[in-house]
mmCIF file of N, CA and C in Angstrom:
data_model
loop_
_atom_site.group_PDB
_atom_site.id
_atom_site.type_symbol
_atom_site.label_atom_id
_atom_site.label_comp_id
_atom_site.label_asym_id
_atom_site.label_seq_id
_atom_site.Cartn_x
_atom_site.Cartn_y
_atom_site.Cartn_z
ATOM 1 N N MET A 24 19.078 18.820 10.605
ATOM 2 C CA MET A 24 18.009 18.695 9.411
ATOM 3 C C MET A 24 18.190 17.871 8.859
ATOM 4 N N LYS A 25 19.738 17.386 8.797
ATOM 5 C CA LYS A 25 20.252 16.038 8.235
ATOM 6 C C LYS A 25 19.635 14.895 8.716
ATOM 7 N N VAL A 26 19.441 15.065 9.968
ATOM 8 C CA VAL A 26 19.044 13.766 10.711
ATOM 9 C C VAL A 26 16.940 13.607 10.360
ATOM 10 N N LEU A 27 16.508 14.807 9.993
ATOM 11 C CA LEU A 27 15.094 14.948 10.179
ATOM 12 C C LEU A 27 15.187 15.027 8.271
ATOM 13 N N ARG A 28 15.857 14.495 7.787
ATOM 14 C CA ARG A 28 15.346 14.153 5.826
ATOM 15 C C ARG A 28 15.684 12.883 6.351
ATOM 16 N N PHE A 29 16.954 12.656 7.027
ATOM 17 C CA PHE A 29 17.230 11.103 7.118
ATOM 18 C C PHE A 29 15.541 10.111 7.337
ATOM 19 N N SER A 30 15.064 10.679 8.781
ATOM 20 C CA SER A 30 14.054 9.871 9.584
ATOM 21 C C SER A 30 12.956 10.337 8.606
ATOM 22 N N SER A 31 13.154 11.364 7.273
ATOM 23 C CA SER A 31 12.158 11.172 6.656
ATOM 24 C C SER A 31 11.854 10.011 5.597
ATOM 25 N N LEU A 32 13.018 10.130 5.364
ATOM 26 C CA LEU A 32 12.951 8.823 4.020
ATOM 27 C C LEU A 32 13.455 7.921 4.352
ATOM 28 N N MET A 33 13.303 7.101 5.960
ATOM 29 C CA MET A 33 13.558 6.450 6.451
ATOM 30 C C MET A 33 11.734 5.281 6.478
ATOM 31 N N LEU A 34 11.861 6.805 7.115
ATOM 32 C CA LEU A 34 9.825 6.468 7.349
ATOM 33 C C LEU A 34 9.412 6.068 5.369
ATOM 34 N N ALA A 35 9.436 7.139 4.467
ATOM 35 C CA ALA A 35 8.703 6.624 3.540
ATOM 36 C C ALA A 35 9.059 5.374 3.067
ATOM 37 N N VAL A 36 10.228 5.381 3.449
ATOM 38 C CA VAL A 36 10.968 3.014 2.333
ATOM 39 C C VAL A 36 10.266 2.781 3.340
ATOM 40 N N ALA A 37 9.900 3.061 4.823
ATOM 41 C CA ALA A 37 9.368 1.506 5.240
ATOM 42 C C ALA A 37 7.841 1.177 4.796
ATOM 43 N N LEU A 38 7.170 2.817 4.597
ATOM 44 C CA LEU A 38 5.566 2.514 4.515
ATOM 45 C C LEU A 38 5.574 2.082 2.778
ATOM 46 N N LEU A 39 6.712 2.273 1.863
ATOM 47 C CA LEU A 39 6.165 1.951 0.535
ATOM 48 C C LEU A 39 6.329 0.253 0.788
ATOM 49 N N GLY A 40 7.748 0.194 1.182
ATOM 50 C CA GLY A 40 8.120 -1.649 1.515
ATOM 51 C C GLY A 40 7.144 -2.088 1.588
ATOM 52 N N GLY A 41 5.985 -2.154 2.697
ATOM 53 C CA GLY A 41 4.947 -2.688 3.231
ATOM 54 C C GLY A 41 3.669 -2.932 2.112
ATOM 55 N N CYS A 42 4.156 -1.966 0.842
ATOM 56 C CA CYS A 42 2.957 -2.100 0.008
ATOM 57 C C CYS A 42 3.127 -3.289 -0.706
ATOM 58 N N VAL A 43 2.017 -3.613 -0.966
ATOM 59 C CA VAL A 43 1.188 -5.156 -1.863
ATOM 60 C C VAL A 43 0.524 -4.827 -3.115
ATOM 61 N N THR A 44 0.636 -5.503 -3.684
ATOM 62 C CA THR A 44 -0.474 -4.814 -5.085
ATOM 63 C C THR A 44 -1.441 -5.200 -4.548
ATOM 64 N N ASP A 45 -2.687 -5.056 -5.492
ATOM 65 C CA ASP A 45 -4.103 -6.379 -5.184
ATOM 66 C C ASP A 45 -3.757 -7.230 -5.780
ATOM 67 N N GLN A 46 -2.959 -8.156 -6.834
ATOM 68 C CA GLN A 46 -2.792 -9.316 -6.836
ATOM 69 C C GLN A 46 -2.348 -10.304 -5.677
ATOM 70 N N GLN A 47 -1.090 -9.183 -5.081
ATOM 71 C CA GLN A 47 -0.723 -10.133 -4.256
ATOM 72 C C GLN A 47 -1.336 -10.759 -3.434
ATOM 73 N N PHE A 48 -1.941 -9.617 -2.628
ATOM 74 C CA PHE A 48 -3.163 -9.095 -1.646
ATOM 75 C C PHE A 48 -3.968 -10.276 -1.745
ATOM 76 N N LEU A 49 -4.820 -10.610 -3.190
ATOM 77 C CA LEU A 49 -5.789 -11.880 -3.644
ATOM 78 C C LEU A 49 -5.081 -13.485 -3.589
ATOM 79 N N ALA A 50 -3.462 -12.985 -3.856
ATOM 80 C CA ALA A 50 -3.282 -14.676 -3.632
ATOM 81 C C ALA A 50 -2.963 -14.540 -2.439
ATOM 82 N N GLN A 51 -2.868 -13.798 -1.314
ATOM 83 C CA GLN A 51 -1.909 -14.505 -0.275
ATOM 84 C C GLN A 51 -3.680 -14.755 0.754
ATOM 85 N N ASN A 52 -4.706 -14.240 0.477
ATOM 86 C CA ASN A 52 -5.688 -15.063 0.993
ATOM 87 C C ASN A 52 -6.567 -15.490 0.617
ATOM 88 N N GLN A 53 -6.170 -16.075 -0.853
ATOM 89 C CA GLN A 53 -6.765 -16.754 -1.862
ATOM 90 C C GLN A 53 -7.361 -18.616 -1.024
ATOM 91 N N SER A 54 -5.961 -19.411 -0.369
ATOM 92 C CA SER A 54 -6.414 -20.402 0.188
ATOM 93 C C SER A 54 -6.937 -20.053 1.721
ATOM 94 N N ALA A 55 -6.911 -19.516 1.971
ATOM 95 C CA ALA A 55 -7.746 -19.166 3.954
ATOM 96 C C ALA A 55 -9.173 -19.136 3.399
ATOM 97 N N ALA A 56 -9.530 -17.940 2.079
ATOM 98 C CA ALA A 56 -10.917 -17.984 1.653
ATOM 99 C C ALA A 56 -11.363 -19.380 1.424
ATOM 100 N N ILE A 57 -10.813 -19.746 0.868
ATOM 101 C CA ILE A 57 -11.413 -21.484 -0.086
ATOM 102 C C ILE A 57 -11.244 -22.279 1.492
ATOM 103 N N ASP A 58 -10.234 -22.568 1.979
ATOM 104 C CA ASP A 58 -10.481 -23.477 3.268
ATOM 105 C C ASP A 58 -11.857 -22.820 4.243
ATOM 106 N N ALA A 59 -12.308 -21.560 4.591
ATOM 107 C CA ALA A 59 -13.663 -20.718 5.305
ATOM 108 C C ALA A 59 -14.828 -21.171 4.569
ATOM 109 N N THR A 60 -14.474 -21.496 2.792
ATOM 110 C CA THR A 60 -15.171 -20.982 2.369
ATOM 111 C C THR A 60 -15.966 -22.941 2.075
ATOM 112 N N VAL A 61 -14.729 -23.687 1.947
ATOM 113 C CA VAL A 61 -15.503 -25.201 2.480
ATOM 114 C C VAL A 61 -16.172 -25.391 3.712
ATOM 115 N N SER A 62 -15.467 -24.852 4.469
ATOM 116 C CA SER A 62 -15.801 -25.336 5.963
ATOM 117 C C SER A 62 -17.526 -24.911 5.939
ATOM 118 N N ARG A 63 -17.559 -23.850 6.074
ATOM 119 C CA ARG A 63 -19.263 -23.108 6.018
ATOM 120 C C ARG A 63 -19.940 -24.366 5.107
ATOM 121 N N ALA A 64 -19.224 -24.685 3.968
ATOM 122 C CA ALA A 64 -20.707 -25.063 2.555
ATOM 123 C C ALA A 64 -20.389 -27.051 3.366
ATOM 124 N N LYS A 65 -19.397 -27.473 4.045
ATOM 125 C CA LYS A 65 -19.332 -28.393 4.547
ATOM 126 C C LYS A 65 -20.464 -29.132 5.467
ATOM 127 N N PHE A 66 -21.002 -28.128 6.288
ATOM 128 C CA PHE A 66 -21.998 -28.255 6.914
ATOM 129 C C PHE A 66 -23.400 -27.297 6.908
ATOM 130 N N GLU A 67 -23.232 -26.673 5.567
ATOM 131 C CA GLU A 67 -24.870 -25.692 5.491
ATOM 132 C C GLU A 67 -25.483 -26.766 4.295
ATOM 133 N N LEU A 68 -24.166 -27.690 3.269
ATOM 134 C CA LEU A 68 -24.662 -28.720 2.874
ATOM 135 C C LEU A 68 -24.848 -30.179 3.520
ATOM 136 N N ASN A 69 -24.784 -30.277 4.241
ATOM 137 C CA ASN A 69 -24.326 -32.070 4.900
ATOM 138 C C ASN A 69 -23.447 -32.853 4.123
ATOM 139 N N CYS A 70 -22.651 -32.515 4.030
ATOM 140 C CA CYS A 70 -21.696 -33.184 2.792
ATOM 141 C C CYS A 70 -20.040 -33.294 3.177
ATOM 142 N N PRO A 71 -19.522 -34.122 3.115
ATOM 143 C CA PRO A 71 -17.968 -34.418 4.124
ATOM 144 C C PRO A 71 -17.198 -34.048 2.704
ATOM 145 N N ASP A 72 -17.641 -34.315 1.870
ATOM 146 C CA ASP A 72 -16.944 -33.834 0.192
ATOM 147 C C ASP A 72 -17.451 -33.248 -0.802
ATOM 148 N N VAL A 73 -16.688 -31.740 -0.465
ATOM 149 C CA VAL A 73 -17.178 -30.834 -1.572
ATOM 150 C C VAL A 73 -16.006 -29.984 -2.383
ATOM 151 N N ALA A 74 -16.315 -29.883 -3.269
ATOM 152 C CA ALA A 74 -15.300 -29.175 -4.575
ATOM 153 C C ALA A 74 -15.370 -27.341 -4.440
ATOM 154 N N ALA A 75 -14.524 -26.451 -4.025
ATOM 155 C CA ALA A 75 -14.996 -25.439 -4.090
ATOM 156 C C ALA A 75 -14.022 -24.552 -5.462
ATOM 157 N N THR A 76 -14.478 -23.489 -6.523
ATOM 158 C CA THR A 76 -13.918 -23.073 -6.767
ATOM 159 C C THR A 76 -14.562 -21.521 -6.680
ATOM 160 N N VAL A 77 -12.706 -20.592 -7.445
ATOM 161 C CA VAL A 77 -12.745 -18.983 -7.019
ATOM 162 C C VAL A 77 -13.458 -18.928 -8.450
ATOM 163 N N LEU A 78 -14.559 -18.201 -8.340
ATOM 164 C CA LEU A 78 -15.337 -17.727 -9.647
ATOM 165 C C LEU A 78 -14.720 -16.045 -10.059
ATOM 166 N N SER A 79 -15.091 -15.148 -8.762
ATOM 167 C CA SER A 79 -14.126 -14.326 -9.063
ATOM 168 C C SER A 79 -13.620 -13.636 -7.709
ATOM 169 N N SER A 80 -12.973 -12.488 -7.322
ATOM 170 C CA SER A 80 -12.137 -12.392 -6.788
ATOM 171 C C SER A 80 -11.868 -10.323 -6.908
ATOM 172 N N LYS A 81 -11.627 -10.004 -5.980
ATOM 173 C CA LYS A 81 -11.825 -8.595 -5.566
ATOM 174 C C LYS A 81 -10.798 -7.998 -4.563
ATOM 175 N N VAL A 82 -10.390 -6.623 -4.356
ATOM 176 C CA VAL A 82 -9.856 -5.910 -3.200
ATOM 177 C C VAL A 82 -10.779 -4.808 -3.307
ATOM 178 N N THR A 83 -11.648 -4.893 -1.666
ATOM 179 C CA THR A 83 -12.524 -4.167 -1.454
ATOM 180 C C THR A 83 -12.274 -3.232 -0.228
ATOM 181 N N GLN A 84 -12.117 -2.140 -0.102
ATOM 182 C CA GLN A 84 -12.344 -1.471 1.119
ATOM 183 C C GLN A 84 -13.424 -1.195 2.306
ATOM 184 N N PHE A 85 -13.125 -1.311 3.433
ATOM 185 C CA PHE A 85 -13.631 -1.710 4.292
ATOM 186 C C PHE A 85 -12.775 -0.902 5.603
ATOM 187 N N ALA A 86 -14.028 -0.333 6.338
ATOM 188 C CA ALA A 86 -13.342 0.380 7.552
ATOM 189 C C ALA A 86 -12.617 1.416 7.674
ATOM 190 N N TYR A 87 -12.745 3.107 6.612
ATOM 191 C CA TYR A 87 -11.725 3.977 6.685
ATOM 192 C C TYR A 87 -10.345 3.520 6.043
ATOM 193 N N ALA A 88 -10.627 3.078 4.867
ATOM 194 C CA ALA A 88 -9.371 2.877 3.539
ATOM 195 C C ALA A 88 -9.137 1.349 4.359
ATOM 196 N N ASN A 89 -8.854 0.715 5.316
ATOM 197 C CA ASN A 89 -8.383 -0.653 4.893
ATOM 198 C C ASN A 89 -8.990 -1.895 4.145
ATOM 199 N N ASN A 90 -8.039 -2.380 3.521
ATOM 200 C CA ASN A 90 -8.729 -3.037 2.754
ATOM 201 C C ASN A 90 -8.801 -4.712 2.828
ATOM 202 N N ARG A 91 -9.870 -4.829 1.855
ATOM 203 C CA ARG A 91 -10.174 -6.736 1.906
ATOM 204 C C ARG A 91 -10.275 -7.286 0.931
ATOM 205 N N THR A 92 -10.236 -8.659 1.034
ATOM 206 C CA THR A 92 -10.308 -9.259 -0.170
ATOM 207 C C THR A 92 -11.740 -9.814 -0.596
ATOM 208 N N GLU A 93 -12.325 -10.354 -1.674
ATOM 209 C CA GLU A 93 -13.719 -10.730 -1.705
ATOM 210 C C GLU A 93 -13.490 -11.532 -2.199
ATOM 211 N N TYR A 94 -14.015 -12.703 -2.169
ATOM 212 C CA TYR A 94 -14.062 -13.786 -2.564
ATOM 213 C C TYR A 94 -14.961 -14.065 -3.825
ATOM 214 N N THR A 95 -16.398 -14.679 -4.791
ATOM 215 C CA THR A 95 -17.231 -15.244 -4.854
ATOM 216 C C THR A 95 -16.809 -17.244 -5.066
ATOM 217 N N ILE A 96 -16.899 -17.840 -4.392
ATOM 218 C CA ILE A 96 -16.690 -19.158 -4.475
ATOM 219 C C ILE A 96 -17.646 -20.092 -4.622
ATOM 220 N N GLY A 97 -17.723 -21.107 -5.904
ATOM 221 C CA GLY A 97 -19.179 -22.220 -5.952
ATOM 222 C C GLY A 97 -18.698 -23.657 -5.538
ATOM 223 N N VAL A 98 -19.492 -23.556 -4.574
ATOM 224 C CA VAL A 98 -18.912 -25.297 -3.996
ATOM 225 C C VAL A 98 -20.328 -26.414 -4.563
ATOM 226 N N ARG A 99 -19.828 -27.491 -4.668
ATOM 227 C CA ARG A 99 -20.549 -28.607 -5.229
ATOM 228 C C ARG A 99 -19.887 -29.615 -4.226
ATOM 229 N N GLY A 100 -20.991 -30.472 -4.473
ATOM 230 C CA GLY A 100 -21.317 -31.262 -3.229
ATOM 231 C C GLY A 100 -21.673 -31.980 -3.168
ATOM 232 N N CYS A 101 -21.976 -33.838 -2.860
ATOM 233 C CA CYS A 101 -23.136 -34.684 -2.496
ATOM 234 C C CYS A 101 -24.350 -34.464 -3.000
ATOM 235 N N GLY A 102 -23.940 -33.733 -4.791
ATOM 236 C CA GLY A 102 -25.487 -33.905 -5.425
ATOM 237 C C GLY A 102 -25.809 -32.441 -5.500
ATOM 238 N N ARG A 103 -25.251 -31.727 -4.405
ATOM 239 C CA ARG A 103 -25.627 -29.842 -4.430
ATOM 240 C C ARG A 103 -24.862 -29.439 -4.729
ATOM 241 N N GLN A 104 -25.354 -28.122 -5.152
ATOM 242 C CA GLN A 104 -24.082 -26.948 -4.956
ATOM 243 C C GLN A 104 -25.097 -25.398 -4.577
ATOM 244 N N SER A 105 -24.009 -24.528 -4.303
ATOM 245 C CA SER A 105 -23.928 -23.133 -3.263
ATOM 246 C C SER A 105 -22.849 -22.340 -3.617
ATOM 247 N N VAL A 106 -23.340 -20.780 -4.417
ATOM 248 C CA VAL A 106 -22.289 -20.161 -4.010
ATOM 249 C C VAL A 106 -22.206 -19.179 -2.956
ATOM 250 N N TYR A 107 -20.626 -18.632 -2.551
ATOM 251 C CA TYR A 107 -20.501 -17.778 -1.421
ATOM 252 C C TYR A 107 -19.717 -17.023 -1.348
ATOM 253 N N VAL A 108 -19.727 -15.569 -0.756
ATOM 254 C CA VAL A 108 -19.233 -14.615 -0.784
ATOM 255 C C VAL A 108 -18.485 -15.115 0.583
ATOM 256 N N THR A 109 -16.528 -14.835 0.453
ATOM 257 C CA THR A 109 -16.371 -14.467 1.269
ATOM 258 C C THR A 109 -15.088 -13.826 1.249
ATOM 259 N N TYR A 110 -15.461 -12.804 2.530
ATOM 260 C CA TYR A 110 -14.526 -11.858 2.900
ATOM 261 C C TYR A 110 -13.284 -12.370 3.586
ATOM 262 N N CYS A 111 -12.030 -11.677 3.407
ATOM 263 C CA CYS A 111 -10.847 -11.329 4.757
ATOM 264 C C CYS A 111 -10.251 -10.699 4.482
ATOM 265 N N LEU A 112 -9.889 -10.052 5.853
ATOM 266 C CA LEU A 112 -9.280 -8.851 6.390
ATOM 267 C C LEU A 112 -7.948 -9.309 6.305
ATOM 268 N N THR A 113 -7.283 -10.200 6.800
ATOM 269 C CA THR A 113 -6.170 -10.845 6.154
ATOM 270 C C THR A 113 -6.359 -12.387 6.316
ATOM 271 N N SER A 114 -5.295 -13.395 5.731
ATOM 272 C CA SER A 114 -5.202 -14.897 5.880
ATOM 273 C C SER A 114 -5.732 -15.470 7.010
ATOM 274 N N ASP A 115 -5.727 -14.688 8.369
ATOM 275 C CA ASP A 115 -6.710 -15.414 9.202
ATOM 276 C C ASP A 115 -7.649 -15.219 9.533
ATOM 277 N N ASN A 116 -8.222 -14.344 8.998
ATOM 278 C CA ASN A 116 -9.349 -13.444 9.276
ATOM 279 C C ASN A 116 -10.442 -13.508 7.670
ATOM 280 N N CYS A 117 -11.192 -14.915 7.824
ATOM 281 C CA CYS A 117 -11.668 -14.989 7.319
ATOM 282 C C CYS A 117 -13.563 -15.306 6.799
ATOM 283 N N ASN A 118 -14.533 -14.995 6.444
ATOM 284 C CA ASN A 118 -15.841 -14.921 7.129
ATOM 285 C C ASN A 118 -16.761 -15.494 5.209
ATOM 286 N N ALA A 119 -17.584 -16.607 5.676
ATOM 287 C CA ALA A 119 -17.866 -16.969 4.222
ATOM 288 C C ALA A 119 -19.345 -16.841 4.153
ATOM 289 N N LEU A 120 -20.002 -16.290 3.670
ATOM 290 C CA LEU A 120 -21.356 -15.848 3.805
ATOM 291 C C LEU A 120 -22.056 -16.471 2.613
ATOM 292 N N SER A 121 -23.152 -17.325 2.302
ATOM 293 C CA SER A 121 -24.275 -17.948 1.570
ATOM 294 C C SER A 121 -24.784 -16.841 0.365
ATOM 295 N N ASP A 122 -24.325 -16.546 -0.969
ATOM 296 C CA ASP A 122 -24.990 -15.961 -1.948
ATOM 297 C C ASP A 122 -26.496 -16.533 -2.380
ATOM 298 N N THR A 123 -26.669 -17.750 -1.698
ATOM 299 C CA THR A 123 -27.688 -18.259 -2.238
ATOM 300 C C THR A 123 -29.110 -18.106 -1.739
ATOM 301 N N ALA A 124 -30.109 -18.086 -2.380
ATOM 302 C CA ALA A 124 -31.410 -18.232 -1.391
ATOM 303 C C ALA A 124 -31.476 -19.392 -0.379
ATOM 304 N N ARG A 125 -31.337 -20.455 -1.764
ATOM 305 C CA ARG A 125 -31.531 -22.008 -1.547
ATOM 306 C C ARG A 125 -30.428 -22.467 -1.510
ATOM 307 N N ILE A 126 -30.214 -23.938 -1.091
ATOM 308 C CA ILE A 126 -28.968 -25.056 -1.570
ATOM 309 C C ILE A 126 -29.881 -25.566 -2.971
ATOM 310 N N THR A 127 -29.143 -25.790 -3.995
ATOM 311 C CA THR A 127 -30.078 -26.566 -5.504
ATOM 312 C C THR A 127 -29.579 -27.693 -4.936
ATOM 313 N N GLN A 128 -30.304 -28.658 -5.552
ATOM 314 C CA GLN A 128 -29.902 -30.568 -6.286
ATOM 315 C C GLN A 128 -29.750 -30.069 -7.609
#
């Protein structure tokens, strides 16, 4: 019985120890989100030198309770600007999608 209680306690500690707050999760993925957005914007704007600004960020649920981060990022360069929504499941898995219908000049 003691072994069962100890095992249950260790499992609970392990599960809770791996949790991060939404703010920590956003901070962990923000750099990767900016990199993914800048890479996409350089191609779409046909501009090698762009500047990105995080306009907003939040944690959303994806695929049956898996969380992902979502950033709205504005990009300017070569006289053009665009807005992207970038999703990250992890810092190694981000995808930037254009949120503007057209690239403005």
